[in-house]
Structure formats: structure tokens, C-alpha cells
PDB file of C-alpha atoms in Angstrom:
ATOM      1  CA  MET A   1       6.532   0.302  17.276  1.00  0.00           C
ATOM      2  CA  ALA A   2       4.435   3.577  17.656  1.00  0.00           C
ATOM      3  CA  SER A   3       1.360   2.058  16.390  1.00  0.00           C
ATOM      4  CA  GLY A   4       1.376  -1.034  19.042  1.00  0.00           C
ATOM      5  CA  ILE A   5       0.339  -3.277  15.847  1.00  0.00           C
ATOM      6  CA  PRO A   6       2.667  -6.367  15.990  1.00  0.00           C
ATOM      7  CA  TYR A   7       4.320  -7.884  13.061  1.00  0.00           C
ATOM      8  CA  THR A   8       2.665 -11.461  12.131  1.00  0.00           C
ATOM      9  CA  PRO A   9       4.322 -13.841   9.759  1.00  0.00           C
ATOM     10  CA  LYS A  10       2.673 -14.379   6.357  1.00  0.00           C
ATOM     11  CA  PRO A  11       0.824 -17.905   6.651  1.00  0.00           C
ATOM     12  CA  SER A  12       2.174 -20.870   4.727  1.00  0.00           C
ATOM     13  CA  THR A  13      -1.423 -21.424   3.030  1.00  0.00           C
ATOM     14  CA  ASP A  14      -1.000 -18.077   1.188  1.00  0.00           C
ATOM     15  CA  ILE A  15      -0.118 -20.042  -2.064  1.00  0.00           C
ATOM     16  CA  PHE A  16      -2.092 -17.831  -4.224  1.00  0.00           C
ATOM     17  CA  THR A  17      -0.082 -14.841  -3.957  1.00  0.00           C
ATOM     18  CA  PRO A  18       3.610 -15.805  -4.057  1.00  0.00           C
ATOM     19  CA  TYR A  19       4.715 -12.616  -5.197  1.00  0.00           C
ATOM     20  CA  GLN A  20       4.061 -11.040  -1.871  1.00  0.00           C
ATOM     21  CA  THR A  21       7.209 -11.136   0.406  1.00  0.00           C
ATOM     22  CA  ASP A  22       7.310 -11.170   4.023  1.00  0.00           C
ATOM     23  CA  ILE A  23      10.065  -8.971   5.240  1.00  0.00           C
ATOM     24  CA  ASP A  24       9.509  -7.295   8.598  1.00  0.00           C
ATOM     25  CA  ARG A  25      10.819  -3.769   7.635  1.00  0.00           C
ATOM     26  CA  ARG A  26      11.162  -2.751  11.305  1.00  0.00           C
ATOM     27  CA  GLN A  27      14.265  -4.874  11.461  1.00  0.00           C
ATOM     28  CA  CYS A  28      15.883  -3.499   8.499  1.00  0.00           C
ATOM     29  CA  LYS A  29      18.767  -0.863   7.869  1.00  0.00           C
ATOM     30  CA  ARG A  30      19.900   1.343   5.074  1.00  0.00           C
ATOM     31  CA  ILE A  31      21.919  -0.203   2.548  1.00  0.00           C
ATOM     32  CA  VAL A  32      21.925   2.165  -0.336  1.00  0.00           C
ATOM     33  CA  PRO A  33      21.889   6.049  -0.293  1.00  0.00           C
ATOM     34  CA  MET A  34      18.586   7.986  -0.926  1.00  0.00           C
ATOM     35  CA  LYS A  35      18.959   9.931  -3.830  1.00  0.00           C
ATOM     36  CA  VAL A  36      15.330  11.069  -4.846  1.00  0.00           C
ATOM     37  CA  LEU A  37      12.155  12.021  -3.417  1.00  0.00           C
ATOM     38  CA  ALA A  38       9.695  12.290  -5.987  1.00  0.00           C
ATOM     39  CA  LEU A  39       6.861  13.722  -3.935  1.00  0.00           C
ATOM     40  CA  GLY A  40       4.078  14.215  -6.376  1.00  0.00           C
ATOM     41  CA  LEU A  41       0.524  12.890  -5.590  1.00  0.00           C
ATOM     42  CA  GLY A  42      -0.454   9.712  -6.890  1.00  0.00           C
ATOM     43  CA  ARG A  43      -2.363   9.283 -10.108  1.00  0.00           C
ATOM     44  CA  THR A  44       0.040  11.710 -11.526  1.00  0.00           C
ATOM     45  CA  GLY A  45       2.338   9.373 -13.242  1.00  0.00           C
ATOM     46  CA  THR A  46       4.170   8.078 -10.353  1.00  0.00           C
ATOM     47  CA  ALA A  47       4.001   4.445 -11.557  1.00  0.00           C
ATOM     48  CA  SER A  48       5.565   5.486 -15.060  1.00  0.00           C
ATOM     49  CA  LEU A  49       7.899   7.519 -13.002  1.00  0.00           C
ATOM     50  CA  ARG A  50       8.788   4.613 -10.947  1.00  0.00           C
ATOM     51  CA  VAL A  51       9.494   2.462 -14.046  1.00  0.00           C
ATOM     52  CA  ALA A  52      11.581   5.321 -15.341  1.00  0.00           C
ATOM     53  CA  LEU A  53      13.809   5.676 -12.235  1.00  0.00           C
ATOM     54  CA  LYS A  54      14.475   2.013 -12.145  1.00  0.00           C
ATOM     55  CA  GLU A  55      15.299   2.328 -15.670  1.00  0.00           C
ATOM     56  CA  LEU A  56      17.872   5.129 -14.444  1.00  0.00           C
ATOM     57  CA  GLY A  57      19.521   2.848 -12.099  1.00  0.00           C
ATOM     58  CA  TYR A  58      17.692   3.973  -8.868  1.00  0.00           C
ATOM     59  CA  THR A  59      16.873   0.850  -7.510  1.00  0.00           C
ATOM     60  CA  ASP A  60      14.632   0.056  -5.709  1.00  0.00           C
ATOM     61  CA  THR A  61      11.985   3.076  -6.116  1.00  0.00           C
ATOM     62  CA  TYR A  62       9.325   3.011  -3.478  1.00  0.00           C
ATOM     63  CA  HIS A  63       5.830   3.123  -4.373  1.00  0.00           C
ATOM     64  CA  MET A  64       2.368   2.488  -2.784  1.00  0.00           C
ATOM     65  CA  MET A  65       2.681  -1.050  -4.545  1.00  0.00           C
ATOM     66  CA  SER A  66       5.404  -1.806  -2.372  1.00  0.00           C
ATOM     67  CA  ALA A  67       3.126  -2.082   0.598  1.00  0.00           C
ATOM     68  CA  SER A  68      -0.006  -2.981  -1.143  1.00  0.00           C
ATOM     69  CA  VAL A  69       1.337  -5.677  -3.251  1.00  0.00           C
ATOM     70  CA  GLU A  70       4.939  -6.572  -3.059  1.00  0.00           C
ATOM     71  CA  ASN A  71       5.732  -6.490   0.861  1.00  0.00           C
ATOM     72  CA  PRO A  72       2.416  -5.992   3.032  1.00  0.00           C
ATOM     73  CA  PRO A  73       4.466  -5.968   6.229  1.00  0.00           C
ATOM     74  CA  ASP A  74       5.498  -2.482   5.020  1.00  0.00           C
ATOM     75  CA  CYS A  75       2.058  -1.351   6.199  1.00  0.00           C
ATOM     76  CA  LEU A  76       3.254  -1.792   9.749  1.00  0.00           C
ATOM     77  CA  CYS A  77       5.940   0.844   9.389  1.00  0.00           C
ATOM     78  CA  TRP A  78       3.431   3.358   7.782  1.00  0.00           C
ATOM     79  CA  GLN A  79       0.806   2.858  10.695  1.00  0.00           C
ATOM     80  CA  ASP A  80       3.615   3.551  13.100  1.00  0.00           C
ATOM     81  CA  ALA A  81       4.563   6.588  11.119  1.00  0.00           C
ATOM     82  CA  PHE A  82       0.674   7.846  11.229  1.00  0.00           C
ATOM     83  CA  ALA A  83       0.424   7.091  14.724  1.00  0.00           C
ATOM     84  CA  ALA A  84       3.677   9.298  15.513  1.00  0.00           C
ATOM     85  CA  LYS A  85       2.701  12.052  13.183  1.00  0.00           C
ATOM     86  CA  PHE A  86      -0.777  12.151  13.640  1.00  0.00           C
ATOM     87  CA  GLU A  87      -1.809  10.794  17.120  1.00  0.00           C
ATOM     88  CA  GLY A  88       1.429  11.522  18.981  1.00  0.00           C
ATOM     89  CA  LYS A  89       2.345   8.093  19.750  1.00  0.00           C
ATOM     90  CA  GLY A  90       6.040   7.316  19.801  1.00  0.00           C
ATOM     91  CA  LYS A  91       8.518   8.521  17.022  1.00  0.00           C
ATOM     92  CA  PHE A  92       9.209   8.162  13.834  1.00  0.00           C
ATOM     93  CA  GLY A  93      12.277   9.451  12.314  1.00  0.00           C
ATOM     94  CA  ARG A  94      15.538   9.025  10.341  1.00  0.00           C
ATOM     95  CA  GLU A  95      16.400   5.642  11.789  1.00  0.00           C
ATOM     96  CA  GLU A  96      12.687   4.491  11.206  1.00  0.00           C
ATOM     97  CA  TRP A  97      12.532   5.666   7.693  1.00  0.00           C
ATOM     98  CA  ASP A  98      15.870   4.103   7.024  1.00  0.00           C
ATOM     99  CA  ALA A  99      14.445   0.748   8.210  1.00  0.00           C
ATOM    100  CA  LEU A 100      11.314   1.219   5.545  1.00  0.00           C
ATOM    101  CA  PHE A 101      13.402   2.563   2.872  1.00  0.00           C
ATOM    102  CA  GLY A 102      16.691   1.255   3.501  1.00  0.00           C
ATOM    103  CA  HIS A 103      16.710  -0.543   0.286  1.00  0.00           C
ATOM    104  CA  CYS A 104      15.569   2.245  -1.805  1.00  0.00           C
ATOM    105  CA  GLN A 105      17.404   4.828  -3.720  1.00  0.00           C
ATOM    106  CA  ALA A 106      14.180   6.776  -4.582  1.00  0.00           C
ATOM    107  CA  ILE A 107      10.385   7.254  -3.257  1.00  0.00           C
ATOM    108  CA  CYS A 108       7.469   8.201  -5.078  1.00  0.00           C
ATOM    109  CA  ASP A 109       3.544   7.908  -4.698  1.00  0.00           C
ATOM    110  CA  TRP A 110       1.386   7.712  -1.867  1.00  0.00           C
ATOM    111  CA  PRO A 111       1.438   7.318   1.343  1.00  0.00           C
ATOM    112  CA  ALA A 112       4.972   8.984   1.370  1.00  0.00           C
ATOM    113  CA  VAL A 113       3.174  12.109   0.359  1.00  0.00           C
ATOM    114  CA  ALA A 114       1.847  12.386   3.765  1.00  0.00           C
ATOM    115  CA  PHE A 115       5.285  12.710   5.260  1.00  0.00           C
ATOM    116  CA  ALA A 116       6.847  15.263   2.551  1.00  0.00           C
ATOM    117  CA  LYS A 117       8.208  17.587   5.038  1.00  0.00           C
ATOM    118  CA  GLU A 118       9.505  14.907   7.341  1.00  0.00           C
ATOM    119  CA  LEU A 119      11.367  13.085   4.248  1.00  0.00           C
ATOM    120  CA  ILE A 120      12.901  16.409   3.266  1.00  0.00           C
ATOM    121  CA  GLU A 121      14.227  16.898   6.654  1.00  0.00           C
ATOM    122  CA  ALA A 122      15.551  13.227   6.952  1.00  0.00           C
ATOM    123  CA  TYR A 123      17.256  13.182   3.370  1.00  0.00           C
ATOM    124  CA  PRO A 124      18.411  16.801   2.805  1.00  0.00           C
ATOM    125  CA  GLU A 125      20.842  15.250   0.165  1.00  0.00           C
ATOM    126  CA  ALA A 126      18.258  13.876  -2.185  1.00  0.00           C
ATOM    127  CA  LYS A 127      16.883  15.580  -5.256  1.00  0.00           C
ATOM    128  CA  VAL A 128      13.206  16.606  -4.867  1.00  0.00           C
ATOM    129  CA  ILE A 129      10.576  15.901  -7.858  1.00  0.00           C
ATOM    130  CA  ILE A 130       6.934  16.554  -7.875  1.00  0.00           C
ATOM    131  CA  THR A 131       4.925  15.102 -10.734  1.00  0.00           C
ATOM    132  CA  THR A 132       1.698  17.025 -11.578  1.00  0.00           C
ATOM    133  CA  ARG A 133      -1.186  17.218 -14.123  1.00  0.00           C
ATOM    134  CA  ASP A 134      -4.539  19.054 -14.464  1.00  0.00           C
ATOM    135  CA  VAL A 135      -6.525  18.936 -11.266  1.00  0.00           C
ATOM    136  CA  ASP A 136      -9.655  18.128 -12.820  1.00  0.00           C
ATOM    137  CA  SER A 137      -8.355  15.158 -14.647  1.00  0.00           C
ATOM    138  CA  TRP A 138      -6.442  14.229 -11.627  1.00  0.00           C
ATOM    139  CA  HIS A 139      -9.451  14.097  -9.385  1.00  0.00           C
ATOM    140  CA  SER A 140     -11.518  12.142 -11.911  1.00  0.00           C
ATOM    141  CA  SER A 141      -8.775   9.645 -12.013  1.00  0.00           C
ATOM    142  CA  VAL A 142      -8.296   9.161  -8.328  1.00  0.00           C
ATOM    143  CA  MET A 143     -12.084   8.951  -7.843  1.00  0.00           C
ATOM    144  CA  LYS A 144     -12.069   5.980 -10.221  1.00  0.00           C
ATOM    145  CA  THR A 145      -9.184   4.208  -8.795  1.00  0.00           C
ATOM    146  CA  VAL A 146      -7.554   4.987  -5.325  1.00  0.00           C
ATOM    147  CA  ASN A 147     -10.775   6.379  -3.856  1.00  0.00           C
ATOM    148  CA  TRP A 148     -12.778   3.459  -5.132  1.00  0.00           C
ATOM    149  CA  ARG A 149     -10.139   1.211  -3.579  1.00  0.00           C
ATOM    150  CA  ALA A 150     -10.104   2.934  -0.184  1.00  0.00           C
ATOM    151  CA  ASN A 151     -13.977   2.514  -0.254  1.00  0.00           C
ATOM    152  CA  ASP A 152     -13.959  -0.862  -1.834  1.00  0.00           C
ATOM    153  CA  PRO A 153     -16.207  -3.174   0.285  1.00  0.00           C
ATOM    154  CA  GLU A 154     -14.865  -6.439  -1.124  1.00  0.00           C
ATOM    155  CA  LEU A 155     -11.411  -5.237   0.332  1.00  0.00           C
ATOM    156  CA  LYS A 156     -13.055  -4.238   3.674  1.00  0.00           C
ATOM    157  CA  ALA A 157     -14.388  -7.835   3.908  1.00  0.00           C
ATOM    158  CA  ILE A 158     -11.276  -9.776   2.911  1.00  0.00           C
ATOM    159  CA  ALA A 159      -9.170  -7.654   5.245  1.00  0.00           C
ATOM    160  CA  ASN A 160     -11.035  -9.248   8.136  1.00  0.00           C
ATOM    161  CA  PHE A 161      -9.579 -12.775   7.068  1.00  0.00           C
ATOM    162  CA  ASP A 162      -6.746 -12.335   4.743  1.00  0.00           C
ATOM    163  CA  TRP A 163      -3.056 -11.534   6.137  1.00  0.00           C
ATOM    164  CA  ALA A 164      -1.854  -8.951   3.176  1.00  0.00           C
ATOM    165  CA  ALA A 165      -5.599  -7.369   2.999  1.00  0.00           C
ATOM    166  CA  GLY A 166      -5.455  -7.094   6.843  1.00  0.00           C
ATOM    167  CA  LEU A 167      -2.360  -5.049   6.867  1.00  0.00           C
ATOM    168  CA  TYR A 168      -2.965  -3.087   3.781  1.00  0.00           C
ATOM    169  CA  TYR A 169      -6.662  -1.978   4.234  1.00  0.00           C
ATOM    170  CA  PRO A 170      -6.214  -0.519   7.668  1.00  0.00           C
ATOM    171  CA  MET A 171      -3.122   1.384   6.490  1.00  0.00           C
ATOM    172  CA  LEU A 172      -5.012   2.957   3.253  1.00  0.00           C
ATOM    173  CA  ARG A 173      -7.714   4.103   5.438  1.00  0.00           C
ATOM    174  CA  GLN A 174      -5.424   5.806   7.741  1.00  0.00           C
ATOM    175  CA  PHE A 175      -4.050   7.670   4.794  1.00  0.00           C
ATOM    176  CA  TRP A 176      -7.149   8.618   3.450  1.00  0.00           C
ATOM    177  CA  LYS A 177      -8.443   9.782   6.633  1.00  0.00           C
ATOM    178  CA  TYR A 178      -5.254  11.930   7.706  1.00  0.00           C
ATOM    179  CA  PHE A 179      -4.204  13.190   4.082  1.00  0.00           C
ATOM    180  CA  PHE A 180      -7.753  13.803   2.382  1.00  0.00           C
ATOM    181  CA  TYR A 181      -9.716  14.224   5.593  1.00  0.00           C
ATOM    182  CA  ASP A 182     -11.691  11.096   4.650  1.00  0.00           C
ATOM    183  CA  ASP A 183     -13.580  13.087   1.901  1.00  0.00           C
ATOM    184  CA  PHE A 184     -11.603  12.987  -1.036  1.00  0.00           C
ATOM    185  CA  GLU A 185     -14.736  13.551  -3.313  1.00  0.00           C
ATOM    186  CA  ASN A 186     -15.381  16.952  -1.676  1.00  0.00           C
ATOM    187  CA  LYS A 187     -11.908  18.140  -0.509  1.00  0.00           C
ATOM    188  CA  GLY A 188      -9.709  16.588  -2.772  1.00  0.00           C
ATOM    189  CA  LYS A 189      -9.153  19.201  -5.326  1.00  0.00           C
ATOM    190  CA  GLN A 190      -8.271  21.725  -2.476  1.00  0.00           C
ATOM    191  CA  ARG A 191      -5.893  19.349  -0.891  1.00  0.00           C
ATOM    192  CA  PHE A 192      -4.164  19.050  -4.407  1.00  0.00           C
ATOM    193  CA  HIS A 193      -3.582  22.941  -4.665  1.00  0.00           C
ATOM    194  CA  ASP A 194      -2.533  23.066  -0.920  1.00  0.00           C
ATOM    195  CA  TYR A 195      -0.137  20.329  -1.157  1.00  0.00           C
ATOM    196  CA  TYR A 196       1.792  21.516  -4.202  1.00  0.00           C
ATOM    197  CA  GLN A 197       1.898  24.818  -2.592  1.00  0.00           C
ATOM    198  CA  GLU A 198       3.436  23.398   0.835  1.00  0.00           C
ATOM    199  CA  ILE A 199       6.069  21.407  -1.333  1.00  0.00           C
ATOM    200  CA  ARG A 200       7.112  24.558  -3.045  1.00  0.00           C
ATOM    201  CA  GLU A 201       7.513  26.524   0.166  1.00  0.00           C
ATOM    202  CA  LEU A 202       9.763  23.656   1.603  1.00  0.00           C
ATOM    203  CA  VAL A 203      12.116  23.385  -1.315  1.00  0.00           C
ATOM    204  CA  PRO A 204      14.284  26.295  -2.231  1.00  0.00           C
ATOM    205  CA  PRO A 205      14.061  27.592  -5.692  1.00  0.00           C
ATOM    206  CA  GLY A 206      16.116  25.890  -8.120  1.00  0.00           C
ATOM    207  CA  GLN A 207      16.185  22.690  -6.059  1.00  0.00           C
ATOM    208  CA  LEU A 208      12.641  21.333  -7.180  1.00  0.00           C
ATOM    209  CA  LEU A 209      11.504  19.820 -10.580  1.00  0.00           C
ATOM    210  CA  GLU A 210       8.140  20.184 -11.432  1.00  0.00           C
ATOM    211  CA  TYR A 211       7.302  17.455 -13.994  1.00  0.00           C
ATOM    212  CA  ARG A 212       4.856  16.116 -16.147  1.00  0.00           C
ATOM    213  CA  VAL A 213       5.466  12.557 -17.270  1.00  0.00           C
ATOM    214  CA  SER A 214       4.288  13.569 -20.729  1.00  0.00           C
ATOM    215  CA  SER A 215       7.178  15.539 -21.101  1.00  0.00           C
ATOM    216  CA  GLY A 216       9.292  12.305 -21.511  1.00  0.00           C
ATOM    217  CA  TRP A 217      13.110  11.627 -20.540  1.00  0.00           C
ATOM    218  CA  ARG A 218      14.791  15.055 -21.246  1.00  0.00           C
ATOM    219  CA  PRO A 219      13.625  17.141 -18.413  1.00  0.00           C
ATOM    220  CA  LEU A 220      13.636  14.435 -16.037  1.00  0.00           C
ATOM    221  CA  CYS A 221      17.375  13.191 -17.061  1.00  0.00           C
ATOM    222  CA  GLU A 222      18.590  16.867 -17.400  1.00  0.00           C
ATOM    223  CA  TYR A 223      17.606  17.387 -13.695  1.00  0.00           C
ATOM    224  CA  LEU A 224      19.016  14.159 -12.374  1.00  0.00           C
ATOM    225  CA  GLY A 225      22.244  14.465 -14.440  1.00  0.00           C
ATOM    226  CA  GLU A 226      21.453  11.256 -16.196  1.00  0.00           C
ATOM    227  CA  PRO A 227      21.892  10.164 -19.720  1.00  0.00           C
ATOM    228  CA  ILE A 228      18.649   9.708 -21.729  1.00  0.00           C
ATOM    229  CA  PRO A 229      17.819   6.164 -22.461  1.00  0.00           C
ATOM    230  CA  GLN A 230      17.352   5.179 -26.018  1.00  0.00           C
ATOM    231  CA  ILE A 231      13.906   3.617 -25.384  1.00  0.00           C
ATOM    232  CA  PRO A 232      10.341   5.269 -24.972  1.00  0.00           C
ATOM    233  CA  PHE A 233       9.372   6.861 -21.744  1.00  0.00           C
ATOM    234  CA  PRO A 234       7.171   4.230 -19.957  1.00  0.00           C
ATOM    235  CA  ARG A 235       3.560   4.530 -19.502  1.00  0.00           C
ATOM    236  CA  SER A 236       1.815   2.361 -16.888  1.00  0.00           C
ATOM    237  CA  ASN A 237      -0.944   1.959 -14.308  1.00  0.00           C
ATOM    238  CA  ASP A 238      -4.021   3.431 -16.390  1.00  0.00           C
ATOM    239  CA  THR A 239      -7.352   3.520 -14.680  1.00  0.00           C
ATOM    240  CA  ASN A 240      -8.603   0.182 -16.295  1.00  0.00           C
ATOM    241  CA  ASN A 241      -5.415  -1.485 -15.422  1.00  0.00           C
ATOM    242  CA  PHE A 242      -5.777  -0.299 -11.750  1.00  0.00           C
ATOM    243  CA  VAL A 243      -9.318  -1.648 -11.143  1.00  0.00           C
ATOM    244  CA  GLN A 244      -8.639  -5.037 -12.771  1.00  0.00           C
ATOM    245  CA  ARG A 245      -5.433  -5.458 -10.965  1.00  0.00           C
ATOM    246  CA  CYS A 246      -7.121  -4.763  -7.735  1.00  0.00           C
ATOM    247  CA  ARG A 247      -9.994  -7.128  -8.457  1.00  0.00           C
ATOM    248  CA  THR A 248      -7.499  -9.780  -9.339  1.00  0.00           C
ATOM    249  CA  GLN A 249      -5.817  -9.305  -6.036  1.00  0.00           C
ATOM    250  CA  ASN A 250      -9.129  -9.455  -4.348  1.00  0.00           C
ATOM    251  CA  ARG A 251      -9.900 -12.805  -5.726  1.00  0.00           C
ATOM    252  CA  LYS A 252      -6.436 -14.376  -5.071  1.00  0.00           C
ATOM    253  CA  GLN A 253      -6.428 -13.328  -1.523  1.00  0.00           C
ATOM    254  CA  MET A 254     -10.071 -14.805  -1.173  1.00  0.00           C
ATOM    255  CA  MET A 255      -8.445 -18.176  -2.347  1.00  0.00           C
ATOM    256  CA  ASN A 256      -5.796 -17.790   0.300  1.00  0.00           C
ATOM    257  CA  VAL A 257      -8.561 -17.520   2.844  1.00  0.00           C
ATOM    258  CA  LEU A 258     -10.552 -20.472   1.479  1.00  0.00           C
ATOM    259  CA  LEU A 259      -7.435 -22.758   1.422  1.00  0.00           C
ATOM    260  CA  ARG A 260      -6.561 -21.662   5.164  1.00  0.00           C
ATOM    261  CA  ALA A 261     -10.169 -22.605   6.125  1.00  0.00           C
ATOM    262  CA  LEU A 262     -10.015 -25.925   4.532  1.00  0.00           C
ATOM    263  CA  ILE A 263      -6.660 -26.951   5.747  1.00  0.00           C
ATOM    264  CA  VAL A 264      -7.270 -25.621   9.289  1.00  0.00           C
ATOM    265  CA  GLY A 265     -11.053 -26.148   9.343  1.00  0.00           C
ATOM    266  CA  VAL A 266     -11.002 -29.920   8.547  1.00  0.00           C
ATOM    267  CA  PRO A 267      -8.764 -31.120  11.234  1.00  0.00           C
ATOM    268  CA  VAL A 268     -10.592 -28.998  13.895  1.00  0.00           C
ATOM    269  CA  LEU A 269     -13.913 -30.653  12.666  1.00  0.00           C
ATOM    270  CA  ALA A 270     -12.360 -34.061  12.491  1.00  0.00           C
ATOM    271  CA  THR A 271     -11.048 -33.418  16.335  1.00  0.00           C
ATOM    272  CA  ALA A 272     -14.289 -32.233  17.324  1.00  0.00           C
ATOM    273  CA  LEU A 273     -16.293 -35.243  16.032  1.00  0.00           C
ATOM    274  CA  SER A 274     -13.661 -37.533  17.486  1.00  0.00           C
ATOM    275  CA  ALA A 275     -14.246 -36.206  20.851  1.00  0.00           C
ATOM    276  CA  SER A 276     -17.968 -36.469  20.205  1.00  0.00           C
ATOM    277  CA  PHE A 277     -17.714 -40.186  19.485  1.00  0.00           C
ATOM    278  CA  ALA A 278     -15.476 -40.765  22.383  1.00  0.00           C
ATOM    279  CA  TYR A 279     -17.671 -38.975  24.759  1.00  0.00           C
ATOM    280  CA  SER A 280     -20.704 -40.809  23.226  1.00  0.00           C
ATOM    281  CA  LYS A 281     -19.101 -44.038  24.656  1.00  0.00           C
ATOM    282  CA  TYR A 282     -19.756 -42.930  28.094  1.00  0.00           C
ATOM    283  CA  LEU A 283     -23.520 -42.039  27.639  1.00  0.00           C
ATOM    284  CA  PRO A 284     -26.225 -44.359  28.946  1.00  0.00           C
ATOM    285  CA  LYS A 285     -27.262 -46.792  26.400  1.00  0.00           C
ATOM    286  CA  VAL A 286     -31.195 -46.397  25.903  1.00  0.00           C
ATOM    287  CA  ALA A 287     -33.137 -48.883  23.916  1.00  0.00           C
ATOM    288  CA  LEU A 288     -35.633 -47.367  21.484  1.00  0.00           C
ATOM    289  CA  PRO A 289     -38.768 -48.968  20.455  1.00  0.00           C
ATOM    290  CA  THR A 290     -38.946 -50.419  17.006  1.00  0.00           C
ATOM    291  CA  SER A 291     -41.412 -47.900  15.818  1.00  0.00           C
ATOM    292  CA  ALA A 292     -39.070 -44.809  16.913  1.00  0.00           C
ATOM    293  CA  ILE A 293     -36.070 -46.065  15.016  1.00  0.00           C
ATOM    294  CA  PHE A 294     -38.179 -46.613  11.646  1.00  0.00           C
ATOM    295  CA  ALA A 295     -39.555 -42.929  12.240  1.00  0.00           C
ATOM    296  CA  ALA A 296     -36.177 -41.606  12.729  1.00  0.00           C
ATOM    297  CA  ALA A 297     -34.866 -43.250   9.727  1.00  0.00           C
ATOM    298  CA  SER A 298     -37.690 -41.957   7.546  1.00  0.00           C
TER     299      SER A 298
END
């Protein structure tokens, strides 16, 4: 637990987000082999690639949504990884990666890209893919989506009260701080170029697929040695869908907070009132003049 942040269970009152599981990955082990490291930056088609890899049988395929939406306690492992790599606290190696990814045969999207070197070293048997796109269109897309989310004041406020948001938002801020130097708008494009060059230097020639999802199934399947599915290549997670999904998530988490406040707050108020009435029995009785009683009533 390099970050020092303890695991806390999902509140029973979080009924508006039933799709969010509560698995403490720190306690997990590897149960399937890791086969694919898709280390392209987010917003280069990684959501579509995740669906495609699942269609090819790589189940599960890890994605930022695995932590942000599906199992928020994953964020604790990511915080441990950030603390180990960027703050020199504790360790985060193959054992810890297996705990986080033990149920996965593939990885894609961020925050995994912040640990590309570590993952390549931890899983040398895995095939490496980098999804890419035009840097200008990529930057524009991230500005409207994940950069917006990393600076979303509504999410920041909810994170003070909601279980899932309280796990996700600090982790997202850590990623933005360490990977994009907390200045994506001005440094994002250069980081894009530097990152892809780093991957090309890390992976030997001939062992890396540089891939655009617009190319469809053929280059992906040929590289992985898989038959080409007889269905169209998936397209998902466009800009409008991303923003709407995040806003919907905010609303559901707000409802969780309100419900918990209602259920927890009413008994607390009732207890306080009961104690006040009980205490009042021991106060001296003071007779008020009739005129004062009518004045108070008015």
C-alpha cells in the first residue's frame, strides 16, 4: 500500500450506481495470462480497441473505465503505482500489476500509459500495440473530454462526499499531474510526440504494431494472429457520448450522496432531538406571564 490510502467498502446506500463493483484488487492474483499491451494514448480509439479485443476473445481488456466506472477501488492500486514511481514510496512491481490486472488478458488506455516501461518489463511475453492519430485532432478531442473531466468542478465537489468519485477524482488528478505536467493545454502535443518516441525506443523493431482504428480489423488481426470477425469494426466513445456519460455519472453519484444523507441524517437528527427533550425535563420550570406567551405565539 505505497500510497497509504486504505480500502473502504462501497456504502450500501449507493443504489443509483449498481453497475459499480467493489473488488479490492490489492487482494487479487493473476488468473489469466497477459497477452496484449495496447499502450496508445487515450482518445486514439482505445475504447473501440477495447471492444474489438473483447470480440477477439481477450477478456477482460483493461481501460480507464475499469477504474472510473466499473470498479472504483482499482483507483487505490493506481495511487499506489503513482506513489511508487513518482514519489519513491514503497514498490509496485509484477506482483502488484498482477493483483490489479490479474483478470485481464489485455490493457489499453490511460492511466496505464504512465507506466508503459514498467508494463513492458513486467510482461515481456505480451504483444505491444500503440493506437495513434493526428496530433492536432487528438489534442482537440482530449481538451473536450478527459482534460475537461480532469478539471470538472462538479466532479471535484462530488468527490468530497461520494465513495466512487472520491476514489476516481484524486487518481485522475495524479495522472494529469505526472503524465501531462498538469498543463495539458500547453504541453499535451509535445508529450504526445515524446511518448510515442519513447515506446518506439522501448520495443524492438518488428515487435510493435502502430495502428489506427480507422484501418479496421485486418492489421490488428494479422498482428495478433486472429481470424477476422465477420462484423464491422466497433466505433465507440465519441466526444458527445463521453461528456454526456460523465454528466449522467455525476447525477447518479449525487443521488447516492443525497440518499445517504437522508438515511444517515434523519436518525442523527432524531437522536439529537430526543436527547434535547430528555435534557429539558431536568431544566427548572419558569412560569411566563400571559403577555409573554401570546407574544411568542405571534
